PDB file of C-alpha atoms in Angstrom:
ATOM      1  CA  UNK A1308      80.791  74.434 200.943  1.00 39.00           C
ATOM      2  CA  UNK A1309      77.462  73.254 202.354  1.00 52.00           C
ATOM      3  CA  UNK A1310      75.740  74.217 199.078  1.00 54.00           C
ATOM      4  CA  UNK A1311      77.782  71.669 197.118  1.00 48.00           C
ATOM      5  CA  UNK A1312      76.002  68.356 196.765  1.00 51.00           C
ATOM      6  CA  UNK A1313      76.806  65.220 194.801  1.00 49.00           C
ATOM      7  CA  UNK A1314      75.252  65.218 191.325  1.00 46.00           C
ATOM      8  CA  UNK A1315      72.289  62.821 191.450  1.00 59.00           C
ATOM      9  CA  UNK A1316      72.739  59.657 189.415  1.00 59.00           C
ATOM     10  CA  UNK A1317      69.479  60.342 187.613  1.00 64.00           C
ATOM     11  CA  UNK A1318      70.901  63.576 186.229  1.00 83.00           C
ATOM     12  CA  UNK A1319      73.925  61.761 184.840  1.00 85.00           C
ATOM     13  CA  UNK A1320      71.677  59.195 183.219  1.00 87.00           C
ATOM     14  CA  UNK A1321      69.501  61.919 181.690  1.00 89.00           C
ATOM     15  CA  UNK A1322      72.562  63.777 180.449  1.00 89.00           C
ATOM     16  CA  UNK A1323      73.885  60.645 178.762  1.00 90.00           C
ATOM     17  CA  UNK A1324      70.483  59.806 177.312  1.00 91.00           C
ATOM     18  CA  UNK A1325      69.863  63.286 175.892  1.00 91.00           C
ATOM     19  CA  UNK A1326      73.350  63.575 174.375  1.00 91.00           C
ATOM     20  CA  UNK A1327      73.242  60.181 172.666  1.00 93.00           C
ATOM     21  CA  UNK A1328      69.642  60.593 171.512  1.00 93.00           C
ATOM     22  CA  UNK A1329      70.377  64.005 170.013  1.00 90.00           C
ATOM     23  CA  UNK A1330      73.485  62.694 168.236  1.00 92.00           C
ATOM     24  CA  UNK A1331      71.446  59.876 166.683  1.00 92.00           C
ATOM     25  CA  UNK A1332      68.597  62.172 165.629  1.00 90.00           C
ATOM     26  CA  UNK A1333      71.064  64.675 164.151  1.00 86.00           C
ATOM     27  CA  UNK A1334      72.789  61.934 162.176  1.00 87.00           C
ATOM     28  CA  UNK A1335      76.100  62.421 163.964  1.00 90.00           C
ATOM     29  CA  UNK A1336      75.861  58.723 164.818  1.00 92.00           C
ATOM     30  CA  UNK A1337      74.576  57.153 161.628  1.00 91.00           C
ATOM     31  CA  UNK A1338      72.072  54.307 161.212  1.00 91.00           C
ATOM     32  CA  UNK A1339      73.865  50.999 161.567  1.00 92.00           C
ATOM     33  CA  UNK A1340      76.776  52.465 163.502  1.00 94.00           C
ATOM     34  CA  UNK A1341      77.976  50.350 166.417  1.00 94.00           C
ATOM     35  CA  UNK A1342      78.131  52.254 169.713  1.00 94.00           C
ATOM     36  CA  UNK A1343      80.252  51.292 172.703  1.00 93.00           C
ATOM     37  CA  UNK A1344      79.569  52.424 176.224  1.00 91.00           C
ATOM     38  CA  UNK A1345      83.252  52.911 177.033  1.00 92.00           C
ATOM     39  CA  UNK A1346      83.827  55.159 173.999  1.00 92.00           C
ATOM     40  CA  UNK A1347      80.775  57.316 174.611  1.00 91.00           C
ATOM     41  CA  UNK A1348      81.410  57.506 178.342  1.00 90.00           C
ATOM     42  CA  UNK A1349      84.861  58.923 177.633  1.00 91.00           C
ATOM     43  CA  UNK A1350      83.504  61.440 175.127  1.00 91.00           C
ATOM     44  CA  UNK A1351      80.792  62.555 177.533  1.00 89.00           C
ATOM     45  CA  UNK A1352      83.054  62.666 180.554  1.00 90.00           C
ATOM     46  CA  UNK A1353      80.885  60.171 182.411  1.00 89.00           C
ATOM     47  CA  UNK A1354      81.274  56.711 183.868  1.00 90.00           C
ATOM     48  CA  UNK A1355      80.002  53.754 181.872  1.00 91.00           C
ATOM     49  CA  UNK A1356      77.016  53.098 184.173  1.00 92.00           C
ATOM     50  CA  UNK A1357      74.810  56.062 183.104  1.00 92.00           C
ATOM     51  CA  UNK A1358      75.716  55.420 179.466  1.00 92.00           C
ATOM     52  CA  UNK A1359      74.599  51.797 179.775  1.00 92.00           C
ATOM     53  CA  UNK A1360      71.345  52.986 181.353  1.00 93.00           C
ATOM     54  CA  UNK A1361      70.883  55.425 178.477  1.00 93.00           C
ATOM     55  CA  UNK A1362      71.516  52.601 175.993  1.00 93.00           C
ATOM     56  CA  UNK A1363      68.774  50.531 177.623  1.00 93.00           C
ATOM     57  CA  UNK A1364      66.285  53.384 177.329  1.00 92.00           C
ATOM     58  CA  UNK A1365      67.211  54.088 173.714  1.00 93.00           C
ATOM     59  CA  UNK A1366      66.785  50.419 172.829  1.00 93.00           C
ATOM     60  CA  UNK A1367      63.328  50.550 174.364  1.00 90.00           C
ATOM     61  CA  UNK A1368      62.520  53.671 172.322  1.00 89.00           C
ATOM     62  CA  UNK A1369      63.697  52.157 169.042  1.00 90.00           C
ATOM     63  CA  UNK A1370      66.772  54.280 168.360  1.00 93.00           C
ATOM     64  CA  UNK A1371      69.232  51.517 169.307  1.00 93.00           C
ATOM     65  CA  UNK A1372      69.145  47.752 168.914  1.00 93.00           C
ATOM     66  CA  UNK A1373      71.213  45.364 170.949  1.00 90.00           C
ATOM     67  CA  UNK A1374      72.320  41.749 170.727  1.00 87.00           C
ATOM     68  CA  UNK A1375      73.583  40.551 174.125  1.00 81.00           C
ATOM     69  CA  UNK A1376      77.315  39.865 174.255  1.00 78.00           C
ATOM     70  CA  UNK A1377      77.626  41.020 170.662  1.00 84.00           C
ATOM     71  CA  UNK A1378      76.780  44.620 169.727  1.00 87.00           C
ATOM     72  CA  UNK A1379      74.671  47.697 170.292  1.00 93.00           C
ATOM     73  CA  UNK A1380      74.028  49.754 167.207  1.00 95.00           C
ATOM     74  CA  UNK A1381      71.847  52.518 165.826  1.00 94.00           C
ATOM     75  CA  UNK A1382      68.684  51.199 164.228  1.00 93.00           C
ATOM     76  CA  UNK A1383      68.135  51.707 160.503  1.00 92.00           C
ATOM     77  CA  UNK A1384      65.484  54.132 159.333  1.00 86.00           C
ATOM     78  CA  UNK A1385      62.406  51.995 158.685  1.00 87.00           C
ATOM     79  CA  UNK A1386      59.496  53.765 157.016  1.00 86.00           C
ATOM     80  CA  UNK A1387      56.866  51.582 158.694  1.00 88.00           C
ATOM     81  CA  UNK A1388      58.260  52.410 162.139  1.00 88.00           C
ATOM     82  CA  UNK A1389      58.166  56.129 161.392  1.00 88.00           C
ATOM     83  CA  UNK A1390      54.622  55.923 160.031  1.00 89.00           C
ATOM     84  CA  UNK A1391      53.495  54.106 163.161  1.00 90.00           C
ATOM     85  CA  UNK A1392      55.195  56.643 165.404  1.00 90.00           C
ATOM     86  CA  UNK A1393      53.756  59.574 163.450  1.00 90.00           C
ATOM     87  CA  UNK A1394      50.253  58.097 163.667  1.00 91.00           C
ATOM     88  CA  UNK A1395      50.515  57.710 167.436  1.00 93.00           C
ATOM     89  CA  UNK A1396      52.121  61.095 168.042  1.00 94.00           C
ATOM     90  CA  UNK A1397      49.655  62.798 165.708  1.00 94.00           C
ATOM     91  CA  UNK A1398      46.672  61.277 167.480  1.00 96.00           C
ATOM     92  CA  UNK A1399      48.001  62.420 170.834  1.00 97.00           C
ATOM     93  CA  UNK A1400      48.597  65.938 169.527  1.00 97.00           C
ATOM     94  CA  UNK A1401      44.982  66.021 168.375  1.00 97.00           C
ATOM     95  CA  UNK A1402      43.935  64.905 171.847  1.00 98.00           C
ATOM     96  CA  UNK A1403      45.972  67.530 173.698  1.00 98.00           C
ATOM     97  CA  UNK A1404      44.891  70.237 171.243  1.00 98.00           C
ATOM     98  CA  UNK A1405      41.233  69.497 171.931  1.00 98.00           C
ATOM     99  CA  UNK A1406      41.842  69.799 175.673  1.00 98.00           C
ATOM    100  CA  UNK A1407      44.234  72.744 175.553  1.00 98.00           C
ATOM    101  CA  UNK A1408      42.438  75.206 173.257  1.00 98.00           C
ATOM    102  CA  UNK A1409      39.797  76.297 175.808  1.00 98.00           C
ATOM    103  CA  UNK A1410      42.551  76.791 178.395  1.00 98.00           C
ATOM    104  CA  UNK A1411      44.914  78.921 176.322  1.00 98.00           C
ATOM    105  CA  UNK A1412      45.836  82.384 177.589  1.00 98.00           C
ATOM    106  CA  UNK A1413      47.288  85.294 175.637  1.00 97.00           C
ATOM    107  CA  UNK A1414      50.805  84.399 176.762  1.00 98.00           C
ATOM    108  CA  UNK A1415      50.441  80.903 175.299  1.00 98.00           C
ATOM    109  CA  UNK A1416      49.362  82.277 171.929  1.00 98.00           C
ATOM    110  CA  UNK A1417      52.259  84.734 171.993  1.00 98.00           C
ATOM    111  CA  UNK A1418      54.672  81.869 172.629  1.00 98.00           C
ATOM    112  CA  UNK A1419      53.205  79.857 169.744  1.00 97.00           C
ATOM    113  CA  UNK A1420      53.444  82.797 167.343  1.00 97.00           C
ATOM    114  CA  UNK A1421      57.057  83.479 168.376  1.00 97.00           C
ATOM    115  CA  UNK A1422      57.934  79.822 167.836  1.00 96.00           C
ATOM    116  CA  UNK A1423      56.342  79.893 164.388  1.00 95.00           C
ATOM    117  CA  UNK A1424      58.309  83.007 163.480  1.00 95.00           C
ATOM    118  CA  UNK A1425      61.498  81.175 164.469  1.00 95.00           C
ATOM    119  CA  UNK A1426      60.333  78.172 162.476  1.00 92.00           C
ATOM    120  CA  UNK A1427      59.695  80.225 159.332  1.00 91.00           C
ATOM    121  CA  UNK A1428      63.029  82.051 159.650  1.00 92.00           C
ATOM    122  CA  UNK A1429      64.881  78.756 160.073  1.00 90.00           C
ATOM    123  CA  UNK A1430      63.173  77.268 157.004  1.00 86.00           C
ATOM    124  CA  UNK A1431      64.158  80.309 154.930  1.00 88.00           C
ATOM    125  CA  UNK A1432      67.813  79.938 155.908  1.00 89.00           C
ATOM    126  CA  UNK A1433      67.840  76.150 155.634  1.00 85.00           C
ATOM    127  CA  UNK A1434      68.577  75.661 159.333  1.00 88.00           C
ATOM    128  CA  UNK A1435      66.907  72.292 159.823  1.00 86.00           C
ATOM    129  CA  UNK A1436      67.901  71.921 163.482  1.00 86.00           C
ATOM    130  CA  UNK A1437      66.455  75.308 164.399  1.00 90.00           C
ATOM    131  CA  UNK A1438      63.286  74.600 162.410  1.00 88.00           C
ATOM    132  CA  UNK A1439      62.654  71.305 164.184  1.00 89.00           C
ATOM    133  CA  UNK A1440      63.429  72.865 167.558  1.00 91.00           C
ATOM    134  CA  UNK A1441      60.957  75.692 166.928  1.00 94.00           C
ATOM    135  CA  UNK A1442      58.367  73.207 165.729  1.00 92.00           C
ATOM    136  CA  UNK A1443      58.717  71.265 168.983  1.00 93.00           C
ATOM    137  CA  UNK A1444      58.418  74.470 171.013  1.00 96.00           C
ATOM    138  CA  UNK A1445      55.206  75.450 169.247  1.00 96.00           C
ATOM    139  CA  UNK A1446      53.448  72.129 169.760  1.00 96.00           C
ATOM    140  CA  UNK A1447      54.813  71.748 173.291  1.00 97.00           C
ATOM    141  CA  UNK A1448      52.719  74.740 174.350  1.00 98.00           C
ATOM    142  CA  UNK A1449      49.558  72.735 173.699  1.00 98.00           C
ATOM    143  CA  UNK A1450      50.975  69.608 175.315  1.00 98.00           C
ATOM    144  CA  UNK A1451      51.854  71.512 178.494  1.00 97.00           C
ATOM    145  CA  UNK A1452      48.563  73.376 178.701  1.00 98.00           C
ATOM    146  CA  UNK A1453      46.589  70.151 178.303  1.00 97.00           C
ATOM    147  CA  UNK A1454      48.209  68.823 181.460  1.00 97.00           C
ATOM    148  CA  UNK A1455      48.110  65.266 180.090  1.00 97.00           C
ATOM    149  CA  UNK A1456      51.325  63.729 181.415  1.00 96.00           C
ATOM    150  CA  UNK A1457      50.724  60.368 179.732  1.00 97.00           C
ATOM    151  CA  UNK A1458      50.417  62.077 176.350  1.00 97.00           C
ATOM    152  CA  UNK A1459      53.490  64.209 177.025  1.00 96.00           C
ATOM    153  CA  UNK A1460      55.579  61.157 177.925  1.00 94.00           C
ATOM    154  CA  UNK A1461      54.462  59.227 174.847  1.00 95.00           C
ATOM    155  CA  UNK A1462      55.074  62.165 172.522  1.00 95.00           C
ATOM    156  CA  UNK A1463      58.565  62.631 173.989  1.00 92.00           C
ATOM    157  CA  UNK A1464      59.279  58.938 173.530  1.00 91.00           C
ATOM    158  CA  UNK A1465      58.314  58.623 169.868  1.00 91.00           C
ATOM    159  CA  UNK A1466      59.054  62.062 168.418  1.00 92.00           C
ATOM    160  CA  UNK A1467      62.830  61.387 168.042  1.00 91.00           C
ATOM    161  CA  UNK A1468      62.067  58.530 165.607  1.00 89.00           C
ATOM    162  CA  UNK A1469      60.139  60.979 163.446  1.00 89.00           C
ATOM    163  CA  UNK A1470      62.660  63.786 163.758  1.00 89.00           C
ATOM    164  CA  UNK A1471      65.462  61.528 162.561  1.00 87.00           C
ATOM    165  CA  UNK A1472      63.681  60.942 159.265  1.00 84.00           C
ATOM    166  CA  UNK A1473      62.627  64.585 158.952  1.00 83.00           C
ATOM    167  CA  UNK A1474      66.176  65.763 159.396  1.00 82.00           C
ATOM    168  CA  UNK A1475      67.502  63.327 156.814  1.00 75.00           C
ATOM    169  CA  UNK A1476      64.868  64.218 154.237  1.00 72.00           C
ATOM    170  CA  UNK A1477      65.326  67.946 154.725  1.00 68.00           C
ATOM    171  CA  UNK A1478      69.097  67.521 154.580  1.00 59.00           C
ATOM    172  CA  UNK A1479      68.662  65.791 151.222  1.00 57.00           C
ATOM    173  CA  UNK A1480      66.948  68.868 149.852  1.00 51.00           C
ATOM    174  CA  UNK A1481      63.385  68.354 150.995  1.00 49.00           C
ATOM    175  CA  UNK A1482      61.320  71.177 152.420  1.00 52.00           C
ATOM    176  CA  UNK A1483      60.115  71.733 155.957  1.00 53.00           C
ATOM    177  CA  UNK A1484      56.420  71.880 156.621  1.00 59.00           C
ATOM    178  CA  UNK A1485      54.805  75.170 155.795  1.00 75.00           C
ATOM    179  CA  UNK A1486      54.622  77.792 158.498  1.00 80.00           C
ATOM    180  CA  UNK A1487      51.180  78.456 157.021  1.00 88.00           C
ATOM    181  CA  UNK A1488      49.849  75.256 158.598  1.00 92.00           C
ATOM    182  CA  UNK A1489      51.121  76.436 161.941  1.00 94.00           C
ATOM    183  CA  UNK A1490      49.471  79.790 161.358  1.00 95.00           C
ATOM    184  CA  UNK A1491      46.136  78.086 160.717  1.00 96.00           C
ATOM    185  CA  UNK A1492      46.541  76.178 163.955  1.00 97.00           C
ATOM    186  CA  UNK A1493      47.403  79.305 165.921  1.00 97.00           C
ATOM    187  CA  UNK A1494      44.518  81.339 164.510  1.00 97.00           C
ATOM    188  CA  UNK A1495      42.067  78.563 165.325  1.00 98.00           C
ATOM    189  CA  UNK A1496      43.469  78.458 168.845  1.00 98.00           C
ATOM    190  CA  UNK A1497      43.134  82.227 169.176  1.00 98.00           C
ATOM    191  CA  UNK A1498      39.505  82.038 168.035  1.00 98.00           C
ATOM    192  CA  UNK A1499      38.739  79.243 170.476  1.00 97.00           C
ATOM    193  CA  UNK A1500      37.863  77.048 167.488  1.00 98.00           C
ATOM    194  CA  UNK A1501      38.566  73.605 168.913  1.00 98.00           C
ATOM    195  CA  UNK A1502      37.506  71.658 165.818  1.00 98.00           C
ATOM    196  CA  UNK A1503      39.511  73.923 163.513  1.00 97.00           C
ATOM    197  CA  UNK A1504      42.604  73.557 165.674  1.00 98.00           C
ATOM    198  CA  UNK A1505      42.238  69.781 165.719  1.00 97.00           C
ATOM    199  CA  UNK A1506      41.825  69.684 161.926  1.00 96.00           C
ATOM    200  CA  UNK A1507      44.964  71.797 161.445  1.00 96.00           C
ATOM    201  CA  UNK A1508      46.865  69.536 163.831  1.00 95.00           C
ATOM    202  CA  UNK A1509      45.688  66.432 161.968  1.00 94.00           C
ATOM    203  CA  UNK A1510      46.877  67.897 158.657  1.00 92.00           C
ATOM    204  CA  UNK A1511      50.288  68.720 160.102  1.00 90.00           C
ATOM    205  CA  UNK A1512      50.872  65.191 161.377  1.00 88.00           C
ATOM    206  CA  UNK A1513      49.316  63.521 158.339  1.00 86.00           C
ATOM    207  CA  UNK A1514      52.084  65.192 156.352  1.00 80.00           C
ATOM    208  CA  UNK A1515      54.638  63.444 158.524  1.00 75.00           C
ATOM    209  CA  UNK A1516      53.076  60.061 157.858  1.00 72.00           C
ATOM    210  CA  UNK A1517      53.305  60.849 154.132  1.00 74.00           C
ATOM    211  CA  UNK A1518      56.933  61.852 154.570  1.00 71.00           C
ATOM    212  CA  UNK A1519      57.708  58.290 155.673  1.00 69.00           C
ATOM    213  CA  UNK A1520      56.210  57.014 152.411  1.00 65.00           C
TER     214      UNK A1520
END
């Protein structure tokens, strides 16, 4: 029994945060919906404290809005907010790409190609969730290799705002970004072409800014 330890409070908070964030991004909790800590705590099998902490973080990240002593609800989808987030996230991806390309090993390129194959397969079958997940996995390789923790934290903070709009647009019959853009990025990375990789990255994220329009 010595191996059993209390679950750290931070893990409960992260569990609550991730579950609520993912439900908002997936549209399971719709824009404008009022959320209550007691209800979500019961659904998640947690106490209200970590859910309240998750609410505070999600308010700070723009997925929830709160009026003290009145309500906490999911924020509406605002095009200007998504454009701003996409501009910031895109710029940071360009930054990490420039740093990461000279550091990439064969295993990193293999991981990026595998993620793009999953992305393309998901697009063909209309699996939006799998496509967005594979897209994150592909770009996360460059973020990790860059070693820039400030960029990683900022990307993680603002990407859910973008994903929420992407998922809605694709669910309405839009199309996911072309796997061909990813392929251009990967080939530039494989060739050690820093400028080419940055240009491909810029084009990918410019498309997301246009999506908000």
